[in-house]
Coordinates of C-alpha atoms in Angstrom, one line a residue:
M1 CA 155.6 402.8 -57.5
E2 CA 153.3 405.5 -56.1
R3 CA 153.5 406.3 -52.4
K4 CA 152.7 410.1 -52.4
K5 CA 149.3 410.0 -50.7
F6 CA 150.5 407.8 -47.9
V7 CA 153.7 409.8 -47.3
Q8 CA 152.0 413.2 -47.5
L9 CA 149.4 412.2 -44.8
F10 CA 152.1 410.8 -42.6
H11 CA 154.3 413.9 -42.9
L12 CA 151.3 416.2 -42.4
A13 CA 150.7 414.6 -39.0
L14 CA 154.3 415.0 -38.0
I15 CA 154.4 418.7 -39.0
L16 CA 151.2 419.5 -37.0
I17 CA 152.7 417.9 -33.9
D18 CA 156.0 419.7 -34.3
M19 CA 154.4 423.1 -34.9
T20 CA 152.1 422.8 -31.9
D21 CA 155.0 421.9 -29.5
A22 CA 157.1 424.7 -30.9
G23 CA 154.4 427.3 -30.4
K24 CA 154.1 426.5 -26.8
L25 CA 157.8 426.7 -26.0
C26 CA 159.2 429.6 -28.0
D27 CA 159.2 431.9 -31.0
F28 CA 162.2 430.3 -32.5
A29 CA 162.2 431.8 -36.0
A30 CA 163.0 435.3 -34.9
K31 CA 165.5 434.4 -32.2
F32 CA 167.4 431.6 -34.0
P33 CA 167.6 432.2 -37.8
C34 CA 169.4 429.3 -39.5
K35 CA 172.0 429.9 -42.2
G36 CA 171.9 426.9 -44.5
S37 CA 169.3 426.4 -47.2
H38 CA 168.7 422.9 -45.9
C39 CA 168.4 423.8 -42.3
L40 CA 165.3 423.9 -40.2
P41 CA 165.0 426.6 -37.5
S42 CA 163.6 424.5 -34.8
P43 CA 165.2 425.3 -31.4
C44 CA 162.3 423.6 -29.6
K45 CA 163.2 420.1 -30.8
N46 CA 163.9 418.0 -27.7
E47 CA 163.6 421.4 -25.9
V48 CA 167.1 422.3 -27.1
R49 CA 167.3 425.7 -28.9
Q50 CA 169.4 425.2 -32.0
C51 CA 169.1 424.6 -35.7
Y52 CA 168.5 421.1 -37.2
C53 CA 168.8 419.6 -40.7
N54 CA 165.7 419.1 -42.8
E55 CA 164.6 415.5 -43.5
G56 CA 166.9 414.0 -46.2
Y57 CA 169.9 415.9 -44.8
E58 CA 172.4 415.4 -42.0
G59 CA 174.8 417.6 -40.1
D60 CA 175.1 420.0 -37.2
G61 CA 172.2 422.3 -38.3
E62 CA 174.5 424.9 -39.7
T63 CA 176.1 422.7 -42.3
C64 CA 173.8 420.1 -43.8
V65 CA 174.7 417.5 -46.5
S66 CA 172.2 415.4 -48.6
L67 CA 171.7 411.8 -47.5
P68 CA 171.6 409.1 -50.2
Y69 CA 168.3 408.5 -52.0
K70 CA 166.3 405.7 -50.3
D71 CA 165.0 404.3 -53.6
C72 CA 164.2 405.4 -57.2
Q73 CA 161.1 407.3 -56.1
D74 CA 163.4 409.6 -54.2
V75 CA 165.5 410.0 -57.4
Y76 CA 162.4 410.8 -59.3
D77 CA 161.1 413.3 -56.7
A78 CA 164.5 415.1 -56.8
G79 CA 163.8 415.9 -60.5
H80 CA 165.6 413.2 -62.4
R81 CA 163.6 412.0 -65.4
Q82 CA 166.2 409.9 -67.2
D83 CA 166.4 406.1 -66.9
G84 CA 169.7 405.2 -65.5
V85 CA 171.9 403.9 -62.6
Y86 CA 171.6 405.8 -59.4
T87 CA 173.1 405.2 -55.9
I88 CA 170.6 404.5 -53.1
M89 CA 170.7 403.5 -49.4
P90 CA 167.5 402.1 -48.0
T91 CA 166.5 402.9 -44.4
G92 CA 168.4 400.6 -42.0
W93 CA 170.6 399.1 -44.6
P94 CA 173.8 398.0 -42.7
G95 CA 176.2 398.2 -45.7
L96 CA 177.4 400.9 -48.0
P97 CA 175.1 402.7 -50.5
F98 CA 174.7 400.6 -53.7
D99 CA 173.7 401.2 -57.3
V100 CA 170.3 400.4 -58.8
S101 CA 168.7 400.8 -62.2
C102 CA 165.8 403.3 -62.1
K103 CA 163.0 403.4 -64.7
M104 CA 161.2 406.7 -65.0
E105 CA 158.3 405.6 -67.2
N106 CA 154.8 404.6 -66.1
G107 CA 154.6 407.2 -63.4
G108 CA 158.4 407.2 -62.7
G109 CA 160.5 406.1 -59.7
W110 CA 160.6 402.3 -60.3
T111 CA 163.5 400.5 -58.7
V112 CA 164.5 397.5 -60.9
F113 CA 165.5 394.4 -58.9
Q114 CA 165.3 391.9 -61.8
R115 CA 166.1 392.0 -65.5
R116 CA 166.3 389.4 -68.3
T117 CA 167.4 390.2 -71.8
D118 CA 169.3 387.2 -73.0
G119 CA 170.7 383.8 -71.8
S120 CA 174.2 385.0 -70.9
T121 CA 173.6 384.9 -67.1
S122 CA 172.3 381.8 -65.4
F123 CA 169.5 382.3 -62.9
F124 CA 169.9 378.7 -61.6
Q125 CA 171.8 380.0 -58.6
N126 CA 172.2 379.0 -55.0
W127 CA 170.8 380.6 -51.9
T128 CA 173.9 382.9 -51.2
A129 CA 173.8 384.2 -54.8
Y130 CA 170.1 385.1 -54.6
K131 CA 170.7 386.7 -51.1
D132 CA 173.6 388.9 -52.3
G133 CA 172.5 389.5 -55.9
F134 CA 174.2 388.6 -59.2
G135 CA 174.4 389.5 -62.8
D136 CA 175.2 392.6 -64.9
S137 CA 173.3 395.5 -66.6
R138 CA 171.6 393.1 -69.0
N139 CA 170.6 390.4 -66.7
L140 CA 170.4 390.9 -62.9
W141 CA 168.9 390.0 -59.6
L142 CA 169.5 392.8 -57.1
G143 CA 169.5 390.5 -54.1
N144 CA 167.0 389.3 -51.5
E145 CA 168.7 391.1 -48.6
K146 CA 168.5 394.5 -50.4
L147 CA 165.0 393.7 -51.5
H148 CA 164.0 393.1 -47.9
Y149 CA 165.3 396.5 -46.7
L150 CA 163.8 398.2 -49.7
T151 CA 160.3 396.9 -49.4
N152 CA 160.2 397.4 -45.6
Q153 CA 161.0 401.1 -45.5
R154 CA 157.9 402.3 -47.3
N155 CA 154.8 401.0 -49.1
Y156 CA 155.5 399.7 -52.6
K157 CA 153.9 398.5 -55.8
L158 CA 155.4 395.7 -57.9
R159 CA 155.4 395.8 -61.7
F160 CA 157.0 393.6 -64.3
D161 CA 157.0 394.0 -68.1
I162 CA 157.4 391.2 -70.6
T163 CA 158.1 391.3 -74.3
T164 CA 156.9 387.9 -75.7
S165 CA 158.8 385.9 -78.3
N166 CA 156.4 387.3 -81.0
G167 CA 157.1 390.9 -79.9
S168 CA 153.9 391.5 -77.9
A169 CA 154.3 393.8 -74.8
M170 CA 152.7 392.5 -71.6
Y171 CA 152.7 393.8 -68.1
A172 CA 151.4 393.1 -64.6
E173 CA 151.2 395.6 -61.7
Y174 CA 150.3 394.8 -58.0
Q175 CA 149.2 397.4 -55.4
E176 CA 151.4 396.0 -52.6
F177 CA 154.7 394.1 -52.4
Q178 CA 156.9 393.3 -49.4
I179 CA 159.5 390.7 -48.6
D180 CA 160.4 389.5 -45.1
S181 CA 163.9 388.9 -43.8
E182 CA 166.2 385.9 -44.2
S183 CA 165.1 384.6 -40.8
S184 CA 161.8 383.7 -42.5
N185 CA 163.5 382.8 -45.8
Y186 CA 162.4 386.0 -47.5
T187 CA 158.7 385.2 -47.3
M188 CA 156.6 387.2 -49.7
N189 CA 154.5 388.9 -47.1
K190 CA 152.4 391.2 -49.3
L191 CA 151.2 391.1 -52.8
G192 CA 148.3 393.4 -53.7
I193 CA 145.6 393.5 -56.2
R194 CA 146.8 392.9 -59.8
S195 CA 146.1 394.9 -63.0
G196 CA 147.5 394.3 -66.4
T197 CA 147.7 391.6 -69.1
T198 CA 149.8 388.9 -67.4
G199 CA 150.9 387.7 -64.0
Y200 CA 147.5 386.1 -63.2
Q201 CA 148.8 383.4 -61.0
L202 CA 151.5 385.2 -59.0
F203 CA 149.1 385.7 -56.2
R204 CA 149.8 382.0 -55.3
S205 CA 153.3 383.0 -54.2
K206 CA 152.0 385.3 -51.5
G207 CA 152.9 383.9 -48.2
E208 CA 155.5 381.5 -49.7
Q209 CA 159.1 381.3 -48.7
F210 CA 161.9 381.8 -51.2
S211 CA 163.5 378.6 -52.5
T212 CA 166.7 377.7 -54.3
H213 CA 168.1 374.3 -55.4
D214 CA 170.2 374.1 -52.3
R215 CA 167.6 375.5 -49.9
D216 CA 164.3 373.8 -50.4
N217 CA 161.7 375.9 -48.6
D218 CA 158.6 375.1 -50.7
A219 CA 155.8 373.0 -49.1
C220 CA 155.9 370.4 -51.9
G221 CA 156.9 367.0 -50.5
N222 CA 157.3 365.3 -53.8
F223 CA 160.3 367.2 -55.2
N224 CA 162.3 370.4 -54.9
C225 CA 160.4 373.0 -57.0
A226 CA 163.5 375.2 -57.4
E227 CA 165.4 372.2 -58.8
K228 CA 162.6 371.2 -61.2
H229 CA 161.9 374.8 -62.5
K230 CA 165.6 375.6 -62.5
S231 CA 165.1 378.9 -60.6
G232 CA 165.2 380.6 -57.3
W233 CA 161.6 381.8 -56.6
W234 CA 158.6 381.9 -54.3
H235 CA 157.4 378.5 -55.4
S236 CA 154.1 377.2 -54.2
N237 CA 152.8 373.7 -53.8
T238 CA 149.4 374.2 -55.3
W239 CA 149.8 371.7 -58.1
C240 CA 152.8 369.6 -57.2
S241 CA 150.9 366.5 -56.2
K242 CA 148.8 366.3 -59.4
C243 CA 149.4 365.2 -63.0
Y244 CA 148.3 367.3 -66.0
D245 CA 148.4 367.4 -69.7
Y246 CA 151.5 368.8 -71.3
Y247 CA 152.0 372.6 -71.4
C248 CA 155.2 374.6 -71.9
D249 CA 155.3 375.5 -68.2
H250 CA 155.0 371.9 -67.0
F251 CA 158.0 369.5 -66.5
K252 CA 157.9 365.7 -66.9
L253 CA 157.7 364.0 -63.5
R254 CA 157.3 360.4 -64.7
S255 CA 156.0 358.6 -67.8
S256 CA 152.9 360.5 -68.9
C257 CA 152.7 362.7 -65.8
H258 CA 153.5 366.4 -66.2
T259 CA 153.2 368.9 -63.3
L260 CA 154.4 372.2 -62.0
C261 CA 154.8 374.3 -58.8
T262 CA 154.0 377.8 -60.1
M263 CA 152.5 379.4 -63.2
D264 CA 154.5 382.6 -62.9
N265 CA 158.2 381.7 -62.9
L266 CA 160.2 384.8 -63.9
N267 CA 163.7 383.4 -62.9
G268 CA 163.6 380.3 -65.1
V269 CA 166.1 379.4 -67.8
Y270 CA 166.2 381.8 -70.7
N271 CA 164.9 379.7 -73.7
G272 CA 165.0 376.7 -71.4
A273 CA 163.3 373.3 -71.7
N274 CA 159.7 372.6 -70.8
G275 CA 159.0 373.6 -67.2
E276 CA 162.4 375.1 -66.8
M277 CA 161.9 378.2 -68.9
I278 CA 160.6 381.7 -68.0
F279 CA 156.8 381.7 -68.1
S280 CA 153.8 383.8 -67.0
R281 CA 150.1 383.1 -67.0
S282 CA 148.0 385.8 -68.6
D283 CA 144.5 384.8 -67.3
E284 CA 142.5 382.0 -65.8
R285 CA 142.3 380.2 -69.1
V286 CA 145.3 378.2 -70.4
R287 CA 147.3 381.0 -72.0
T288 CA 150.9 381.0 -70.8
Y289 CA 153.7 383.0 -72.2
C290 CA 156.9 380.9 -72.2
S291 CA 160.4 382.0 -73.0
P292 CA 159.8 385.8 -73.5
S293 CA 162.5 387.7 -75.3
S294 CA 162.9 390.2 -72.4
L295 CA 161.6 390.7 -68.9
R296 CA 162.1 393.5 -66.3

């Protein structure tokens, strides 16, 4: 995730406004020196002459303590270069700070919200489980509620990496990614331009609501896509009214009719049956990676 250009421009505008107002009102630096290393000598803020804490800190202006990181980009920007578990608290999050796995490769600062390494954790979960999150360090879904707060505080990229069953490393990266709130069933509001070697069809999930086997929010009237694909996901209805030849990402609907809802289903059953497994489309031709050995 890279957000530096956007954030720098935004902060530059704020700094220029603050400095202009301060110059009109008073020469604060000489009259009101601040003691703490994280304090900002800005007595003209709200026309009150006192010290304030820098962004990322809170306190009375004399004593400032660091706020929790908002995401793994903050962790990376603070100088941490080791993959690991860090505590974050996104803007507006109503609960306590929570732990996330951070990946510091490929530019650093990636906040992991899904991981698959084996079949020990079922991803055929209900709405509440996907909302709150589930799993462990090897297989996890961070939770749609956390994902909503994360992706609405800043501009984010999305990336996933797949190791196929034959050991090939594949990846996809998208320039934008944002999830709406539960009131809209965690609709995927944004999904930017893709680069990489897989994830070709994920763009069809843009604008789709999240669905689980007990909360059917897909637009397919023929069946419950989450039930058929055995996964909570942003399932589309692009193909659900058609019959196709057999492929590994297709499930059997009736007699010789095979169909599907999505061509990128990353929450399917690990080493599952046809149409129920994890799969990702690499390009516009029929080249689908089914049942990869790892995914994150």
